Amino acid sequence: MEGAGMRVEEVLKQLLEKEQDSLTLMKKFVETESFSHDKDGINKLVGILKKAFEVFPVEIQEVVEQEVGNHLKIEWGQGPRQITILSHLDTVYPRGTLESMPFRFEEGKVYGPGVYDMKASYVMMYHLFNLLEEGSLPVDLKILWLLTSDEEVGSPHGKIHAMEEAARSEAVLVLEPSGHGGALKTARKGGGKFTVEVQGIAAHAGVNPEDGANAIEELCRQLIEITGFAAPSIGTTINIGEIKGGTLFNVVPELASAEVDVRVLEHEEGERVEQAFKNLSSFNTKTRLTVKGSMYRPPMPRSEETERLFHIASQVGKQLGLSLTEVTTGGGSDGNFAASAGAPVLDGLGVVGGYAHSPDEYLWLDSLAERTALLYGIILSLAQNR
Ligand SMILES: [Zn+2]
């Protein structure tokens, strides 16, 4: 059994007996609030994680940022082979949310801000490193765990690190919460945000409307045009989510604007839609049209390599008595950036639960042991399958 590690069934059994430890750790992480825009909160969480993980034979690197909280890298082993694991430090809950949404454990479920998305993943990693102490990995393999600080706002700073690490990895495992019923995420849509502004000419609606140029009317015609960019049969959707314009009913409006969300499954679709936005021109030439924005997150397509990773996960799942399914989601994660760097990515490996980004966010405590055993089994399998 040299280098083969522990059987996953045995790992699961051991972890289920450690649920009290899991809760204690999780509580500490959840009660250190870390809203994306709360630099101090995130840096405090980084400090707590460093302290919790320094007990292992790991290299810990705090990546200092100026505008956002710091990122954290925790490395096990030397390489040159590398498997990257992705988590994020930030949550969507401003500081103080804990008061109305305290950390609590009730009837098998754990609640609290960011517990599911994705502070439980730190506990998974704690157990994983404990298991690795058994000396089960080949000496040429490195596990690099990256925790970004700005994922919930699109990773404007963290993405560089996610892409860099992914580029040198043979696999990237993302501990984002699972899909419905524990499904793994094998494809994610890319996202774009565009703003369309129309400058018209104000005039009196009764006295001299002919001197005006109606910005709202022009915007409506543009939006109909934009709706036509959608191609739902291949996953491209357009959502006009916000609209502003005008002042009073009897004034020809001078200004109008709209915010548009775009989701695509394929890179080429992102390029097509971006170009279509660039090609827009005024219907009423007395108005001035300005289009801003871009695709900000590349899609994570279901590649053959992702399929291979899913197959490995399914095999490990079987040993644990799980029949794992896979889903495509419209939501993004750092997995999108990792995939864009060319790495095989498997996402949604985190805990099972629900209601992320809402006051009822929860996870099933039992799933933490299960998913950790799954992660352990996948890593072992990847380590041996070169
Ligand atoms: Zn997340």
mmCIF file of C-alpha atoms and ligand atoms in Angstrom:
data_model
loop_
_atom_site.group_PDB
_atom_site.id
_atom_site.type_symbol
_atom_site.label_atom_id
_atom_site.label_comp_id
_atom_site.label_asym_id
_atom_site.label_seq_id
_atom_site.Cartn_x
_atom_site.Cartn_y
_atom_site.Cartn_z
ATOM 1 C CA MET A 1 0.000 0.000 0.000
ATOM 2 C CA GLU A 2 3.006 2.293 -0.407
ATOM 3 C CA GLY A 3 1.895 5.888 -1.077
ATOM 4 C CA ALA A 4 -1.726 4.842 -1.452
ATOM 5 C CA GLY A 5 -3.096 6.669 1.572
ATOM 6 C CA MET A 6 -6.149 5.757 3.588
ATOM 7 C CA ARG A 7 -9.311 4.301 2.096
ATOM 8 C CA VAL A 8 -11.937 7.013 1.595
ATOM 9 C CA GLU A 9 -14.570 5.042 3.512
ATOM 10 C CA GLU A 10 -12.226 5.052 6.495
ATOM 11 C CA VAL A 11 -11.570 8.789 6.037
ATOM 12 C CA LEU A 12 -15.297 9.479 6.013
ATOM 13 C CA LYS A 13 -15.820 7.490 9.195
ATOM 14 C CA GLN A 14 -13.044 9.346 10.991
ATOM 15 C CA LEU A 15 -14.311 12.752 9.863
ATOM 16 C CA LEU A 16 -17.868 12.056 10.960
ATOM 17 C CA GLU A 17 -16.471 11.456 14.435
ATOM 18 C CA LYS A 18 -14.772 14.870 14.320
ATOM 19 C CA GLU A 19 -17.912 16.927 13.697
ATOM 20 C CA GLN A 20 -17.583 18.801 16.967
ATOM 21 C CA ASP A 21 -14.089 19.959 15.958
ATOM 22 C CA SER A 22 -15.450 20.977 12.563
ATOM 23 C CA LEU A 23 -18.127 23.120 14.202
ATOM 24 C CA THR A 24 -15.668 24.799 16.553
ATOM 25 C CA LEU A 25 -13.384 25.743 13.666
ATOM 26 C CA MET A 26 -16.232 26.851 11.425
ATOM 27 C CA LYS A 27 -17.616 29.097 14.157
ATOM 28 C CA LYS A 28 -14.287 30.909 14.450
ATOM 29 C CA PHE A 29 -14.122 31.524 10.697
ATOM 30 C CA VAL A 30 -17.756 32.614 10.343
ATOM 31 C CA GLU A 31 -17.596 34.941 13.339
ATOM 32 C CA THR A 32 -14.725 36.809 11.705
ATOM 33 C CA GLU A 33 -16.834 38.752 9.226
ATOM 34 C CA SER A 34 -15.220 39.359 5.840
ATOM 35 C CA PHE A 35 -17.403 41.361 3.466
ATOM 36 C CA SER A 36 -15.729 41.940 0.078
ATOM 37 C CA HIS A 37 -15.355 45.684 0.765
ATOM 38 C CA ASP A 38 -14.187 45.228 4.366
ATOM 39 C CA LYS A 39 -10.412 45.135 3.959
ATOM 40 C CA ASP A 40 -9.789 45.018 7.715
ATOM 41 C CA GLY A 41 -12.256 42.179 8.219
ATOM 42 C CA ILE A 42 -10.652 40.125 5.453
ATOM 43 C CA ASN A 43 -7.138 40.764 6.739
ATOM 44 C CA LYS A 44 -8.228 39.695 10.206
ATOM 45 C CA LEU A 45 -9.595 36.455 8.752
ATOM 46 C CA VAL A 46 -6.275 35.951 6.946
ATOM 47 C CA GLY A 47 -4.525 36.230 10.318
ATOM 48 C CA ILE A 48 -6.829 33.648 11.867
ATOM 49 C CA LEU A 49 -6.316 31.245 8.966
ATOM 50 C CA LYS A 50 -2.546 31.653 9.131
ATOM 51 C CA LYS A 51 -2.609 30.767 12.802
ATOM 52 C CA ALA A 52 -4.895 27.775 12.258
ATOM 53 C CA PHE A 53 -2.798 26.354 9.424
ATOM 54 C CA GLU A 54 0.719 27.040 10.703
ATOM 55 C CA VAL A 55 0.512 23.763 12.651
ATOM 56 C CA PHE A 56 1.009 21.925 9.347
ATOM 57 C CA PRO A 57 4.256 21.581 7.379
ATOM 58 C CA VAL A 58 3.131 24.221 4.879
ATOM 59 C CA GLU A 59 4.451 27.404 3.277
ATOM 60 C CA ILE A 60 2.110 30.289 3.993
ATOM 61 C CA GLN A 61 2.191 33.420 1.870
ATOM 62 C CA GLU A 62 0.030 36.481 2.415
ATOM 63 C CA VAL A 63 -0.351 38.341 -0.884
ATOM 64 C CA VAL A 64 -0.626 42.000 0.067
ATOM 65 C CA GLU A 65 -3.165 44.163 -1.764
ATOM 66 C CA GLN A 66 -3.684 47.928 -1.519
ATOM 67 C CA GLU A 67 -7.328 48.388 -2.455
ATOM 68 C CA VAL A 68 -8.868 45.109 -1.293
ATOM 69 C CA GLY A 69 -8.114 42.595 1.432
ATOM 70 C CA ASN A 70 -5.032 40.391 1.128
ATOM 71 C CA HIS A 71 -5.104 37.009 -0.589
ATOM 72 C CA LEU A 72 -3.626 33.916 0.999
ATOM 73 C CA LYS A 73 -1.610 31.039 -0.467
ATOM 74 C CA ILE A 74 -0.960 27.874 1.508
ATOM 75 C CA GLU A 75 1.373 25.350 -0.061
ATOM 76 C CA TRP A 76 1.898 21.710 0.809
ATOM 77 C CA GLY A 77 4.821 19.891 -0.823
ATOM 78 C CA GLN A 78 7.481 20.899 -3.311
ATOM 79 C CA GLY A 79 6.306 20.130 -6.833
ATOM 80 C CA PRO A 80 7.126 20.412 -9.736
ATOM 81 C CA ARG A 81 3.706 18.832 -10.260
ATOM 82 C CA GLN A 82 0.915 21.051 -8.911
ATOM 83 C CA ILE A 83 -2.750 20.721 -8.033
ATOM 84 C CA THR A 84 -4.444 24.019 -7.184
ATOM 85 C CA ILE A 85 -7.387 24.279 -4.830
ATOM 86 C CA LEU A 86 -9.484 27.467 -4.872
ATOM 87 C CA SER A 87 -11.470 29.148 -2.098
ATOM 88 C CA HIS A 88 -12.336 32.763 -1.382
ATOM 89 C CA LEU A 89 -12.097 34.819 1.778
ATOM 90 C CA ASP A 90 -14.830 37.328 1.133
ATOM 91 C CA THR A 91 -18.586 37.123 1.658
ATOM 92 C CA VAL A 92 -21.529 39.205 0.449
ATOM 93 C CA TYR A 93 -22.486 40.201 4.016
ATOM 94 C CA PRO A 94 -21.481 43.609 5.431
ATOM 95 C CA ARG A 95 -19.996 43.689 8.918
ATOM 96 C CA GLY A 96 -22.700 43.446 11.563
ATOM 97 C CA THR A 97 -24.779 40.857 9.676
ATOM 98 C CA LEU A 98 -23.842 38.331 12.381
ATOM 99 C CA GLU A 99 -26.234 40.060 14.778
ATOM 100 C CA SER A 100 -29.275 39.108 12.741
ATOM 101 C CA MET A 101 -27.746 35.946 11.306
ATOM 102 C CA PRO A 102 -25.706 34.344 14.100
ATOM 103 C CA PHE A 103 -23.624 31.211 13.652
ATOM 104 C CA ARG A 104 -25.758 28.300 14.773
ATOM 105 C CA PHE A 105 -26.223 24.539 14.420
ATOM 106 C CA GLU A 106 -29.789 23.224 14.325
ATOM 107 C CA GLU A 107 -31.137 19.862 13.228
ATOM 108 C CA GLY A 108 -28.119 18.922 11.179
ATOM 109 C CA LYS A 109 -27.783 22.310 9.477
ATOM 110 C CA VAL A 110 -25.187 25.005 10.104
ATOM 111 C CA TYR A 111 -26.183 28.656 9.550
ATOM 112 C CA GLY A 112 -24.264 31.914 9.414
ATOM 113 C CA PRO A 113 -22.991 34.552 6.982
ATOM 114 C CA GLY A 114 -20.754 32.910 4.393
ATOM 115 C CA VAL A 115 -20.725 29.517 6.099
ATOM 116 C CA TYR A 116 -21.812 27.729 2.933
ATOM 117 C CA ASP A 117 -20.214 30.114 0.439
ATOM 118 C CA MET A 118 -17.570 29.292 1.425
ATOM 119 C CA LYS A 119 -16.045 29.263 4.895
ATOM 120 C CA ALA A 120 -16.820 25.586 5.404
ATOM 121 C CA SER A 121 -14.175 24.971 2.734
ATOM 122 C CA TYR A 122 -11.455 26.138 5.154
ATOM 123 C CA VAL A 123 -12.530 23.381 7.536
ATOM 124 C CA MET A 124 -12.408 20.874 4.678
ATOM 125 C CA MET A 125 -8.833 21.969 3.989
ATOM 126 C CA TYR A 126 -7.910 21.714 7.657
ATOM 127 C CA HIS A 127 -9.052 18.105 7.694
ATOM 128 C CA LEU A 128 -7.401 17.446 4.347
ATOM 129 C CA PHE A 129 -4.012 18.661 5.620
ATOM 130 C CA ASN A 130 -4.480 16.502 8.706
ATOM 131 C CA LEU A 131 -5.035 13.504 6.456
ATOM 132 C CA LEU A 132 -2.023 14.381 4.310
ATOM 133 C CA GLU A 133 0.149 14.158 7.381
ATOM 134 C CA GLU A 134 -0.172 10.426 6.975
ATOM 135 C CA GLY A 135 2.397 10.852 4.173
ATOM 136 C CA SER A 136 0.182 9.803 1.325
ATOM 137 C CA LEU A 137 1.322 12.049 -1.526
ATOM 138 C CA PRO A 138 4.171 11.560 -4.005
ATOM 139 C CA VAL A 139 7.160 13.785 -3.209
ATOM 140 C CA ASP A 140 7.027 15.539 -6.584
ATOM 141 C CA LEU A 141 3.500 16.865 -6.037
ATOM 142 C CA LYS A 142 2.526 20.222 -4.585
ATOM 143 C CA ILE A 143 -0.927 21.204 -3.337
ATOM 144 C CA LEU A 144 -1.416 24.959 -3.672
ATOM 145 C CA TRP A 145 -4.455 26.351 -1.882
ATOM 146 C CA LEU A 146 -5.319 29.876 -3.002
ATOM 147 C CA LEU A 147 -7.867 32.012 -1.141
ATOM 148 C CA THR A 148 -8.786 35.187 -3.016
ATOM 149 C CA SER A 149 -10.202 38.236 -1.244
ATOM 150 C CA ASP A 150 -12.497 39.691 -3.904
ATOM 151 C CA GLU A 151 -14.283 36.778 -5.587
ATOM 152 C CA GLU A 152 -17.767 37.987 -4.727
ATOM 153 C CA VAL A 153 -17.143 41.190 -6.666
ATOM 154 C CA GLY A 154 -15.714 39.422 -9.736
ATOM 155 C CA SER A 155 -12.076 38.949 -8.561
ATOM 156 C CA PRO A 156 -10.677 42.131 -10.161
ATOM 157 C CA HIS A 157 -7.436 41.555 -8.193
ATOM 158 C CA GLY A 158 -7.617 37.866 -7.277
ATOM 159 C CA LYS A 159 -8.102 36.633 -10.821
ATOM 160 C CA ILE A 160 -4.445 37.248 -11.733
ATOM 161 C CA HIS A 161 -3.370 34.837 -9.006
ATOM 162 C CA ALA A 162 -6.027 32.264 -9.864
ATOM 163 C CA MET A 163 -4.871 32.302 -13.498
ATOM 164 C CA GLU A 164 -1.164 32.187 -12.629
ATOM 165 C CA GLU A 165 -1.550 29.187 -10.351
ATOM 166 C CA ALA A 166 -3.945 27.446 -12.743
ATOM 167 C CA ALA A 167 -1.499 27.845 -15.629
ATOM 168 C CA ARG A 168 1.078 25.665 -13.851
ATOM 169 C CA SER A 169 -1.420 23.104 -12.525
ATOM 170 C CA GLU A 170 -2.447 19.715 -13.836
ATOM 171 C CA ALA A 171 -5.839 20.181 -12.186
ATOM 172 C CA VAL A 172 -7.770 22.924 -10.401
ATOM 173 C CA LEU A 173 -10.328 21.906 -7.789
ATOM 174 C CA VAL A 174 -12.769 24.617 -6.715
ATOM 175 C CA LEU A 175 -14.406 24.320 -3.289
ATOM 176 C CA GLU A 176 -17.397 26.517 -4.139
ATOM 177 C CA PRO A 177 -20.686 25.146 -2.776
ATOM 178 C CA SER A 178 -22.137 22.241 -4.692
ATOM 179 C CA GLY A 179 -25.079 22.410 -7.058
ATOM 180 C CA HIS A 180 -28.489 21.087 -6.093
ATOM 181 C CA GLY A 181 -28.246 17.824 -4.172
ATOM 182 C CA GLY A 182 -24.440 17.838 -4.227
ATOM 183 C CA ALA A 183 -23.968 18.141 -7.994
ATOM 184 C CA LEU A 184 -20.507 19.088 -9.226
ATOM 185 C CA LYS A 185 -20.158 22.082 -11.522
ATOM 186 C CA THR A 186 -18.510 21.109 -14.785
ATOM 187 C CA ALA A 187 -19.352 24.249 -16.739
ATOM 188 C CA ARG A 188 -19.981 27.843 -15.809
ATOM 189 C CA LYS A 189 -21.189 30.684 -17.942
ATOM 190 C CA GLY A 190 -19.077 33.726 -18.544
ATOM 191 C CA GLY A 191 -20.507 37.131 -17.679
ATOM 192 C CA GLY A 192 -20.546 40.639 -19.065
ATOM 193 C CA LYS A 193 -21.920 43.967 -17.927
ATOM 194 C CA PHE A 194 -22.790 46.796 -20.272
ATOM 195 C CA THR A 195 -24.164 50.303 -19.747
ATOM 196 C CA VAL A 196 -26.077 52.048 -22.520
ATOM 197 C CA GLU A 197 -26.501 55.820 -22.190
ATOM 198 C CA VAL A 198 -28.518 58.099 -24.428
ATOM 199 C CA GLN A 199 -28.113 61.852 -24.488
ATOM 200 C CA GLY A 200 -31.128 63.515 -26.054
ATOM 201 C CA ILE A 201 -32.346 67.105 -26.158
ATOM 202 C CA ALA A 202 -34.796 68.447 -23.604
ATOM 203 C CA ALA A 203 -37.816 70.406 -24.781
ATOM 204 C CA HIS A 204 -41.385 71.291 -23.745
ATOM 205 C CA ALA A 205 -43.687 68.390 -24.610
ATOM 206 C CA GLY A 206 -46.500 70.772 -25.638
ATOM 207 C CA VAL A 207 -44.843 73.929 -26.909
ATOM 208 C CA ASN A 208 -41.864 72.753 -29.001
ATOM 209 C CA PRO A 209 -41.475 68.954 -28.931
ATOM 210 C CA GLU A 210 -39.988 69.089 -32.424
ATOM 211 C CA ASP A 211 -36.894 70.835 -30.999
ATOM 212 C CA GLY A 212 -36.296 67.934 -28.619
ATOM 213 C CA ALA A 213 -34.809 64.469 -29.022
ATOM 214 C CA ASN A 214 -36.416 61.892 -26.759
ATOM 215 C CA ALA A 215 -33.699 59.935 -24.914
ATOM 216 C CA ILE A 216 -36.147 57.375 -23.480
ATOM 217 C CA GLU A 217 -37.629 56.602 -26.877
ATOM 218 C CA GLU A 218 -34.166 56.120 -28.327
ATOM 219 C CA LEU A 219 -33.110 53.924 -25.399
ATOM 220 C CA CYS A 220 -36.181 51.709 -25.830
ATOM 221 C CA ARG A 221 -35.339 51.117 -29.485
ATOM 222 C CA GLN A 222 -31.749 50.277 -28.533
ATOM 223 C CA LEU A 223 -32.938 47.844 -25.859
ATOM 224 C CA ILE A 224 -35.155 45.976 -28.293
ATOM 225 C CA GLU A 225 -32.108 45.694 -30.554
ATOM 226 C CA ILE A 226 -29.969 44.452 -27.624
ATOM 227 C CA THR A 227 -32.532 41.848 -26.611
ATOM 228 C CA GLY A 228 -31.954 40.394 -30.055
ATOM 229 C CA PHE A 229 -28.306 39.615 -29.148
ATOM 230 C CA ALA A 230 -29.535 36.706 -27.008
ATOM 231 C CA ALA A 231 -29.214 33.127 -28.267
ATOM 232 C CA PRO A 232 -30.777 31.057 -25.484
ATOM 233 C CA SER A 233 -30.492 27.779 -27.395
ATOM 234 C CA ILE A 234 -26.701 27.997 -27.051
ATOM 235 C CA GLY A 235 -26.787 29.544 -23.588
ATOM 236 C CA THR A 236 -26.422 33.231 -24.413
ATOM 237 C CA THR A 237 -28.833 35.304 -22.332
ATOM 238 C CA ILE A 238 -29.398 39.041 -21.990
ATOM 239 C CA ASN A 239 -31.002 40.681 -18.988
ATOM 240 C CA ILE A 240 -31.876 44.372 -18.984
ATOM 241 C CA GLY A 241 -31.732 44.744 -15.238
ATOM 242 C CA GLU A 242 -31.891 48.456 -14.580
ATOM 243 C CA ILE A 243 -33.240 51.475 -16.411
ATOM 244 C CA LYS A 244 -33.253 55.192 -15.670
ATOM 245 C CA GLY A 245 -34.411 58.252 -17.532
ATOM 246 C CA GLY A 246 -36.479 61.389 -17.791
ATOM 247 C CA THR A 247 -37.613 63.958 -15.270
ATOM 248 C CA LEU A 248 -41.298 64.857 -15.748
ATOM 249 C CA PHE A 249 -44.096 63.572 -17.977
ATOM 250 C CA ASN A 250 -44.348 66.844 -19.871
ATOM 251 C CA VAL A 251 -40.660 67.216 -20.635
ATOM 252 C CA VAL A 252 -38.957 65.576 -23.603
ATOM 253 C CA PRO A 253 -36.295 63.612 -21.706
ATOM 254 C CA GLU A 254 -32.678 64.575 -22.158
ATOM 255 C CA LEU A 255 -31.107 61.507 -20.527
ATOM 256 C CA ALA A 256 -31.810 57.783 -20.286
ATOM 257 C CA SER A 257 -29.631 54.797 -19.463
ATOM 258 C CA ALA A 258 -29.804 51.061 -18.861
ATOM 259 C CA GLU A 259 -27.612 48.345 -17.329
ATOM 260 C CA VAL A 260 -27.435 45.007 -19.112
ATOM 261 C CA ASP A 261 -26.209 41.620 -17.859
ATOM 262 C CA VAL A 262 -24.880 39.128 -20.418
ATOM 263 C CA ARG A 263 -24.171 35.412 -19.856
ATOM 264 C CA VAL A 264 -22.483 33.114 -22.358
ATOM 265 C CA LEU A 265 -21.410 29.481 -22.415
ATOM 266 C CA GLU A 266 -18.869 29.932 -25.166
ATOM 267 C CA HIS A 267 -15.984 32.320 -25.542
ATOM 268 C CA GLU A 268 -16.936 33.089 -29.158
ATOM 269 C CA GLU A 269 -20.378 34.152 -28.004
ATOM 270 C CA GLY A 270 -18.813 36.630 -25.594
ATOM 271 C CA GLU A 271 -16.837 38.115 -28.473
ATOM 272 C CA ARG A 272 -19.895 38.231 -30.712
ATOM 273 C CA VAL A 273 -22.025 40.032 -28.123
ATOM 274 C CA GLU A 274 -19.239 42.449 -27.217
ATOM 275 C CA GLN A 275 -18.858 43.345 -30.887
ATOM 276 C CA ALA A 276 -22.632 43.719 -31.274
ATOM 277 C CA PHE A 277 -22.663 46.259 -28.430
ATOM 278 C CA LYS A 278 -19.811 48.146 -30.144
ATOM 279 C CA ASN A 279 -21.769 48.212 -33.415
ATOM 280 C CA LEU A 280 -24.841 49.918 -31.951
ATOM 281 C CA SER A 281 -25.645 53.287 -33.466
ATOM 282 C CA SER A 282 -28.371 55.879 -32.905
ATOM 283 C CA PHE A 283 -31.739 55.469 -34.602
ATOM 284 C CA ASN A 284 -32.510 59.130 -33.999
ATOM 285 C CA THR A 285 -29.384 60.944 -35.125
ATOM 286 C CA LYS A 286 -30.251 63.921 -32.905
ATOM 287 C CA THR A 287 -29.432 61.727 -29.878
ATOM 288 C CA ARG A 288 -25.948 60.614 -28.780
ATOM 289 C CA LEU A 289 -25.388 57.019 -27.806
ATOM 290 C CA THR A 290 -22.605 55.842 -25.453
ATOM 291 C CA VAL A 291 -21.968 52.167 -24.743
ATOM 292 C CA LYS A 292 -19.624 51.107 -21.936
ATOM 293 C CA GLY A 293 -18.699 47.770 -20.456
ATOM 294 C CA SER A 294 -17.327 44.402 -21.483
ATOM 295 C CA MET A 295 -17.319 40.700 -20.754
ATOM 296 C CA TYR A 296 -15.622 40.568 -17.327
ATOM 297 C CA ARG A 297 -15.562 36.826 -16.687
ATOM 298 C CA PRO A 298 -14.695 34.204 -19.293
ATOM 299 C CA PRO A 299 -16.878 31.096 -19.563
ATOM 300 C CA MET A 300 -15.701 27.790 -18.104
ATOM 301 C CA PRO A 301 -16.678 25.326 -20.822
ATOM 302 C CA ARG A 302 -17.093 21.615 -20.162
ATOM 303 C CA SER A 303 -13.831 20.392 -21.674
ATOM 304 C CA GLU A 304 -12.689 16.800 -22.150
ATOM 305 C CA GLU A 305 -10.283 17.290 -19.280
ATOM 306 C CA THR A 306 -13.101 18.449 -17.014
ATOM 307 C CA GLU A 307 -14.993 15.348 -18.066
ATOM 308 C CA ARG A 308 -11.990 13.252 -17.007
ATOM 309 C CA LEU A 309 -11.905 14.999 -13.612
ATOM 310 C CA PHE A 310 -15.621 14.429 -13.177
ATOM 311 C CA HIS A 311 -15.114 10.761 -13.964
ATOM 312 C CA ILE A 312 -12.418 10.467 -11.300
ATOM 313 C CA ALA A 313 -14.708 12.215 -8.798
ATOM 314 C CA SER A 314 -17.585 9.870 -9.675
ATOM 315 C CA GLN A 315 -15.389 6.838 -9.031
ATOM 316 C CA VAL A 316 -14.350 8.148 -5.616
ATOM 317 C CA GLY A 317 -17.966 9.085 -4.945
ATOM 318 C CA LYS A 318 -19.053 5.503 -5.580
ATOM 319 C CA GLN A 319 -16.692 4.270 -2.895
ATOM 320 C CA LEU A 320 -18.406 6.717 -0.540
ATOM 321 C CA GLY A 321 -21.867 5.601 -1.579
ATOM 322 C CA LEU A 322 -22.544 8.834 -3.477
ATOM 323 C CA SER A 323 -23.872 8.982 -7.008
ATOM 324 C CA LEU A 324 -22.549 12.325 -8.137
ATOM 325 C CA THR A 325 -24.220 14.342 -10.849
ATOM 326 C CA GLU A 326 -22.960 17.375 -12.756
ATOM 327 C CA VAL A 327 -24.516 20.722 -13.646
ATOM 328 C CA THR A 328 -23.843 23.789 -15.723
ATOM 329 C CA THR A 329 -24.452 27.026 -13.890
ATOM 330 C CA GLY A 330 -24.973 30.605 -15.009
ATOM 331 C CA GLY A 331 -23.077 31.898 -11.976
ATOM 332 C CA GLY A 332 -19.344 32.551 -12.100
ATOM 333 C CA SER A 333 -16.429 31.740 -9.793
ATOM 334 C CA ASP A 334 -12.637 31.834 -9.830
ATOM 335 C CA GLY A 335 -13.013 28.521 -11.680
ATOM 336 C CA ASN A 336 -13.845 30.601 -14.768
ATOM 337 C CA PHE A 337 -10.469 32.368 -14.615
ATOM 338 C CA ALA A 338 -8.633 29.111 -13.909
ATOM 339 C CA ALA A 339 -10.257 27.531 -16.966
ATOM 340 C CA SER A 340 -9.347 30.536 -19.115
ATOM 341 C CA ALA A 341 -5.689 29.887 -18.202
ATOM 342 C CA GLY A 342 -6.025 26.473 -19.820
ATOM 343 C CA ALA A 343 -6.248 24.275 -16.718
ATOM 344 C CA PRO A 344 -8.693 21.397 -16.261
ATOM 345 C CA VAL A 345 -11.176 22.607 -13.640
ATOM 346 C CA LEU A 346 -13.709 20.814 -11.474
ATOM 347 C CA ASP A 347 -15.956 23.126 -9.474
ATOM 348 C CA GLY A 348 -18.683 22.810 -6.856
ATOM 349 C CA LEU A 349 -16.629 20.432 -4.702
ATOM 350 C CA GLY A 350 -17.642 22.279 -1.543
ATOM 351 C CA VAL A 351 -20.334 21.376 0.946
ATOM 352 C CA VAL A 352 -23.994 20.631 0.263
ATOM 353 C CA GLY A 353 -26.593 23.145 1.435
ATOM 354 C CA GLY A 354 -28.488 26.071 0.017
ATOM 355 C CA TYR A 355 -29.652 29.691 -0.028
ATOM 356 C CA ALA A 356 -26.208 31.189 -0.641
ATOM 357 C CA HIS A 357 -26.176 35.007 -0.449
ATOM 358 C CA SER A 358 -29.334 35.098 1.667
ATOM 359 C CA PRO A 359 -30.239 35.196 5.371
ATOM 360 C CA ASP A 360 -31.126 31.483 5.290
ATOM 361 C CA GLU A 361 -27.746 30.332 3.938
ATOM 362 C CA TYR A 362 -26.964 26.882 5.412
ATOM 363 C CA LEU A 363 -25.031 23.670 4.923
ATOM 364 C CA TRP A 364 -25.599 20.081 5.994
ATOM 365 C CA LEU A 365 -22.914 19.315 8.554
ATOM 366 C CA ASP A 366 -22.714 15.663 7.456
ATOM 367 C CA SER A 367 -21.817 16.795 3.955
ATOM 368 C CA LEU A 368 -18.616 18.378 5.237
ATOM 369 C CA ALA A 369 -17.145 14.971 6.109
ATOM 370 C CA GLU A 370 -18.412 13.493 2.850
ATOM 371 C CA ARG A 371 -17.020 16.237 0.655
ATOM 372 C CA THR A 372 -13.683 16.224 2.465
ATOM 373 C CA ALA A 373 -13.380 12.473 1.937
ATOM 374 C CA LEU A 374 -14.282 13.045 -1.715
ATOM 375 C CA LEU A 375 -11.644 15.771 -2.092
ATOM 376 C CA TYR A 376 -9.050 13.559 -0.418
ATOM 377 C CA GLY A 377 -9.900 10.664 -2.730
ATOM 378 C CA ILE A 378 -9.731 12.851 -5.847
ATOM 379 C CA ILE A 379 -6.340 14.239 -4.866
ATOM 380 C CA LEU A 380 -4.967 10.775 -4.169
ATOM 381 C CA SER A 381 -6.280 9.508 -7.459
ATOM 382 C CA LEU A 382 -4.788 12.474 -9.362
ATOM 383 C CA ALA A 383 -1.509 12.017 -7.520
ATOM 384 C CA GLN A 384 -1.210 8.429 -8.710
ATOM 385 C CA ASN A 385 -2.726 8.921 -12.180
ATOM 386 C CA ARG A 386 -0.101 10.902 -13.930
HETATM 387 ZN ZN ZN B 1 -18.420 31.552 -3.533
#
